[in-house]
Coordinates of C-alpha atoms in Angstrom, one line a residue:
Chain A
M835 CA 17.4 13.6 -11.8
T836 CA 17.1 9.8 -11.5
S837 CA 17.1 7.6 -14.5
L838 CA 14.0 5.6 -15.5
T839 CA 13.5 2.2 -13.8
A840 CA 12.1 -0.7 -15.7
K841 CA 8.8 -0.1 -13.8
D842 CA 8.8 3.5 -15.0
K843 CA 9.3 2.5 -18.6
E844 CA 6.5 -0.1 -18.4
A845 CA 4.1 2.5 -17.0
V846 CA 5.0 5.0 -19.7
K847 CA 4.5 2.5 -22.5
A848 CA 1.2 1.3 -20.9
I849 CA -0.3 4.8 -20.6
W850 CA 1.1 5.8 -24.0
A851 CA -0.8 2.8 -25.6
I852 CA -4.0 4.3 -24.1
V853 CA -3.5 7.9 -25.0
S854 CA -1.5 7.9 -28.2
G855 CA -4.7 7.9 -30.3
K856 CA -5.5 11.3 -28.9
K857 CA -1.9 12.6 -29.0
D858 CA -2.7 15.4 -31.5
D859 CA -5.5 16.7 -29.3
I860 CA -3.3 16.4 -26.2
G861 CA -0.5 18.4 -27.8
T862 CA -2.9 21.1 -29.1
D863 CA -4.5 21.6 -25.7
A864 CA -1.1 21.5 -23.9
V865 CA 0.5 24.2 -26.1
A866 CA -2.7 26.3 -26.0
R867 CA -2.9 26.0 -22.3
M868 CA 0.8 26.9 -21.9
L869 CA 0.4 30.1 -23.9
T870 CA -2.6 31.1 -21.7
V871 CA -1.3 30.0 -18.2
Y872 CA 2.3 31.1 -18.8
P873 CA 2.2 34.2 -20.9
Q874 CA 6.0 34.5 -20.9
T875 CA 6.1 31.5 -23.2
R876 CA 4.5 33.6 -25.9
T877 CA 7.8 35.4 -26.4
Y878 CA 9.0 32.4 -28.5
F879 CA 6.1 32.7 -30.9
S880 CA 6.2 36.3 -31.9
H881 CA 6.3 35.2 -35.5
W882 CA 2.8 33.7 -35.3
K883 CA -0.1 35.8 -36.3
D884 CA -2.6 34.0 -34.1
L885 CA -1.8 32.7 -30.6
S886 CA -5.3 31.8 -29.6
P887 CA -6.1 28.2 -28.6
T888 CA -8.0 27.5 -31.9
S889 CA -5.3 28.8 -34.2
P890 CA -3.9 26.5 -36.8
A891 CA -0.3 27.4 -35.7
V892 CA -1.1 26.2 -32.2
R893 CA -2.5 22.9 -33.4
K894 CA 0.4 22.4 -35.8
H895 CA 2.9 23.0 -33.0
G896 CA 1.0 20.7 -30.6
V897 CA 1.1 18.0 -33.2
T898 CA 4.8 18.5 -33.7
V899 CA 5.6 18.4 -30.0
M900 CA 3.6 15.2 -29.4
A901 CA 5.3 13.5 -32.4
G902 CA 8.5 14.2 -30.6
V903 CA 7.1 12.7 -27.4
A904 CA 6.0 9.6 -29.4
D905 CA 9.4 9.3 -30.8
A906 CA 10.9 9.6 -27.3
V907 CA 8.6 6.8 -26.1
S908 CA 10.0 4.5 -28.8
K909 CA 13.6 5.5 -27.9
I910 CA 13.0 5.3 -24.1
D911 CA 16.0 3.1 -23.6
D912 CA 18.4 5.7 -25.0
L913 CA 16.9 9.2 -24.9
K914 CA 20.2 11.1 -25.1
G915 CA 21.3 9.2 -28.2
G916 CA 17.8 9.0 -29.7
L917 CA 17.0 12.7 -29.3
L918 CA 20.4 14.0 -30.4
A919 CA 19.0 15.8 -33.5
L920 CA 16.2 17.4 -31.5
S921 CA 18.7 18.5 -28.9
E922 CA 20.8 20.2 -31.5
L923 CA 17.7 21.9 -32.9
H924 CA 16.7 23.2 -29.5
A925 CA 20.3 24.2 -28.5
F926 CA 21.5 26.0 -31.6
T927 CA 18.4 27.1 -33.5
L928 CA 15.4 27.4 -31.1
R929 CA 17.4 28.2 -28.0
V930 CA 14.4 27.6 -25.7
D931 CA 15.3 28.2 -22.1
P932 CA 15.1 24.8 -20.5
A933 CA 12.9 26.1 -17.7
N934 CA 10.1 26.0 -20.3
F935 CA 10.4 22.3 -20.8
K936 CA 9.1 21.9 -17.2
I937 CA 6.3 24.3 -18.0
L938 CA 5.1 22.4 -21.1
S939 CA 5.6 19.1 -19.3
H940 CA 3.2 20.3 -16.5
C941 CA 0.7 21.3 -19.1
I942 CA 0.9 17.9 -20.8
L943 CA 0.3 16.2 -17.5
V944 CA -2.7 18.5 -16.8
V945 CA -4.3 17.6 -20.2
M946 CA -3.7 13.9 -19.6
A947 CA -5.5 14.3 -16.2
I948 CA -8.4 16.0 -17.9
M949 CA -8.7 13.6 -20.8
F950 CA -7.9 10.3 -18.9
P951 CA -8.9 10.9 -15.3
K952 CA -9.3 7.2 -14.5
E953 CA -6.1 6.1 -16.1
F954 CA -3.9 8.9 -14.9
T955 CA -3.3 7.4 -11.5
P956 CA -0.5 8.6 -9.1
E957 CA 1.7 5.7 -10.3
I958 CA 1.3 6.7 -13.9
H959 CA 1.7 10.4 -13.0
V960 CA 5.1 9.8 -11.4
A961 CA 6.3 7.7 -14.3
M962 CA 5.2 10.3 -16.9
D963 CA 6.6 13.1 -14.8
K964 CA 10.0 11.3 -14.7
F965 CA 9.8 10.5 -18.4
L966 CA 9.1 14.0 -19.5
A967 CA 11.9 15.3 -17.2
A968 CA 14.3 12.8 -18.8
V969 CA 13.2 13.9 -22.3
A970 CA 13.8 17.5 -21.2
L971 CA 17.2 16.6 -20.0
A972 CA 18.0 14.9 -23.3
L973 CA 16.8 18.0 -25.2
A974 CA 19.1 20.2 -23.1
E975 CA 22.1 17.9 -23.7
K976 CA 23.7 20.0 -26.4
Y977 CA 23.0 23.4 -24.8
R978 CA 26.5 23.9 -23.4
Chain B
M883 CA -1.2 43.7 -2.8
V884 CA -2.3 41.1 -5.3
Q885 CA -4.9 42.3 -7.8
W886 CA -7.6 39.9 -8.8
T887 CA -9.8 40.3 -11.9
D888 CA -13.5 39.6 -11.6
F889 CA -13.0 36.4 -13.6
E890 CA -10.3 35.2 -11.2
R891 CA -12.4 35.9 -8.1
A892 CA -15.4 34.2 -9.6
T893 CA -13.4 31.2 -10.8
I894 CA -11.8 30.6 -7.5
Q895 CA -15.0 30.9 -5.6
D896 CA -16.7 28.6 -8.1
I897 CA -14.0 25.9 -8.0
F898 CA -14.0 25.7 -4.2
S899 CA -17.7 25.9 -3.8
K900 CA -18.2 22.9 -6.1
M901 CA -15.2 21.0 -4.6
D902 CA -15.6 17.7 -2.7
Y903 CA -13.1 18.5 0.2
E904 CA -13.4 15.0 1.6
T905 CA -11.9 13.4 -1.5
V906 CA -9.9 16.2 -3.2
G907 CA -7.7 16.9 -0.2
P908 CA -6.7 13.3 0.4
A909 CA -6.2 12.7 -3.4
A910 CA -3.9 15.7 -3.7
L911 CA -1.7 15.0 -0.7
S912 CA -1.4 11.3 -1.4
R913 CA -0.6 12.0 -5.0
C914 CA 2.1 14.4 -3.8
L915 CA 3.6 11.7 -1.6
V916 CA 3.7 9.2 -4.5
V917 CA 4.9 11.6 -7.3
Y918 CA 7.5 13.4 -5.1
P919 CA 8.5 10.7 -2.6
W920 CA 11.0 12.9 -0.8
T921 CA 8.0 14.8 0.7
Q922 CA 7.4 11.8 2.8
R923 CA 10.2 13.1 5.1
Y924 CA 7.6 15.3 6.8
F925 CA 5.2 12.4 7.6
G926 CA 7.5 10.0 9.5
N927 CA 4.8 9.4 12.2
F928 CA 2.0 8.7 9.7
G929 CA 2.6 4.9 9.6
N930 CA 2.7 2.9 6.4
L931 CA 3.8 4.9 3.4
Y932 CA 5.7 2.0 1.9
N933 CA 4.1 2.0 -1.5
A934 CA 1.4 3.9 -3.5
A935 CA -1.4 1.6 -2.4
A936 CA -0.4 2.1 1.3
I937 CA -0.2 5.9 0.8
M938 CA -3.6 6.1 -1.0
G939 CA -5.2 4.1 1.8
N940 CA -3.5 5.7 4.8
P941 CA -6.2 7.4 7.0
L942 CA -3.7 9.9 8.5
V943 CA -2.7 11.0 5.0
A944 CA -6.4 11.4 4.2
K945 CA -7.2 13.4 7.3
H946 CA -4.2 15.7 6.7
G947 CA -5.3 16.2 3.1
Q948 CA -8.6 17.4 4.3
T949 CA -7.0 19.7 6.8
I950 CA -4.9 21.3 4.1
L951 CA -7.9 21.9 1.9
Y952 CA -10.0 23.4 4.7
S953 CA -7.1 25.7 5.2
L954 CA -7.1 26.7 1.6
E955 CA -10.8 27.5 2.0
R956 CA -9.8 30.1 4.5
G957 CA -7.7 31.7 1.8
V958 CA -10.6 31.6 -0.7
K959 CA -12.7 33.5 1.8
N960 CA -9.9 36.1 2.3
M961 CA -8.4 36.5 -1.1
D962 CA -7.5 40.2 -0.4
N963 CA -5.6 39.4 2.7
L964 CA -3.7 36.2 2.1
K965 CA -0.5 37.5 3.8
D966 CA -2.3 37.9 7.2
T967 CA -4.5 34.8 6.7
Y968 CA -1.5 32.6 6.5
A969 CA 1.0 34.4 8.8
E970 CA 0.5 32.0 11.7
L971 CA 0.6 28.9 9.4
S972 CA 3.8 30.3 7.9
V973 CA 5.5 30.5 11.3
L974 CA 4.2 27.0 12.1
H975 CA 5.6 25.5 8.8
S976 CA 9.0 27.2 9.2
E977 CA 9.7 27.1 12.9
K978 CA 8.0 23.9 14.1
L979 CA 7.4 21.7 11.0
R980 CA 10.5 22.9 9.2
V981 CA 9.1 22.3 5.7
D982 CA 11.3 23.3 2.8
P983 CA 9.0 25.9 1.1
D984 CA 9.8 24.5 -2.3
N985 CA 7.6 21.6 -1.3
F986 CA 4.5 23.8 -1.2
K987 CA 4.7 24.1 -5.0
L988 CA 4.9 20.3 -5.4
L989 CA 1.7 20.0 -3.5
T990 CA -0.1 22.7 -5.4
D991 CA 0.9 21.1 -8.7
C992 CA -0.7 17.9 -7.5
L993 CA -3.8 19.7 -6.4
T994 CA -4.0 21.4 -9.8
I995 CA -3.9 18.0 -11.5
V996 CA -6.6 16.5 -9.2
V997 CA -8.9 19.5 -9.8
A998 CA -8.2 19.2 -13.5
S999 CA -9.2 15.5 -13.5
R1000 CA -12.4 16.3 -11.6
M1001 CA -13.5 19.3 -13.8
G1002 CA -12.6 17.8 -17.1
K1003 CA -13.2 20.1 -20.1
A1004 CA -14.4 22.9 -17.8
F1005 CA -10.8 23.2 -16.6
T1006 CA -9.9 25.6 -19.4
G1007 CA -6.5 27.4 -19.7
E1008 CA -8.1 30.5 -18.2
V1009 CA -9.4 28.5 -15.2
Q1010 CA -6.1 26.8 -14.8
A1011 CA -4.3 30.2 -14.8
A1012 CA -6.7 31.6 -12.1
L1013 CA -6.2 28.5 -9.9
Q1014 CA -2.4 28.5 -10.3
K1015 CA -2.3 32.2 -9.5
F1016 CA -4.3 31.8 -6.3
L1017 CA -2.3 28.8 -5.2
A1018 CA 1.0 30.7 -6.0
V1019 CA -0.1 33.6 -3.8
V1020 CA -1.0 31.2 -1.0
V1021 CA 2.4 29.5 -1.3
S1022 CA 4.1 32.9 -1.2
A1023 CA 2.2 33.9 1.9
L1024 CA 3.1 30.6 3.5
G1025 CA 6.8 31.2 2.8
R1026 CA 6.8 34.8 4.1
Q1027 CA 7.8 34.1 7.7
Y1028 CA 10.8 31.9 6.8
H1029 CA 14.1 33.5 7.7

């Protein structure tokens, strides 16, 4: 995948400034949606009692994920270096198949389109898609 | 054959009956050409696709977006026979247009996002699952005649 251009980074920072206040809601909806639309992702959460969209575990995880995305925005100039610890976590402990990063990214984009229809223009969409793909790549860095 | 639940059938009918084909089709196709620029390779004779503004304002893109959506409407009316419904279009896309079938998914992802932005909170996870299942089956039918 291509690296982020200056234009991409500006677009990501611009949309993040608009949506970051709602990032917990975005994360919660994205994770809940992922579990509904892609039932195979539920296999990673067999230790949760409640996988419904309103469960506290889903919200907590959505908040965690978006905190990671916020961190990535602040480290947008060096995602590989900045997300090293998270990559090790995903590689050695969580061992999430990287195909699922694409799935969750798609769900995040859908939620952004729902919550910010005017601001989520095609230009912002392509920048966010590239950014989340770059984050996914950085997260998979330590896998093998 | 694909099995549809009552919820899935009702949801698909509902989404498409309320859809504004004149704007959703163009929005989805132009978004696809912006977000996945390599898809522009199939539209060499569409004129100016130089930047996002040009793409969004291109009348040939808009017209083709509508064509695609009206074709999807045929699928909505024939949910139990999508294979046959799209057999001819599948041959067209493989033999004449030579579209890499992986591109179909890119377009349906953009359509999902456009529908989501129009429906807002009504686009729940269950509704998204139904729409994505329908679009996936259409995509599969479109890819059937490739060999």
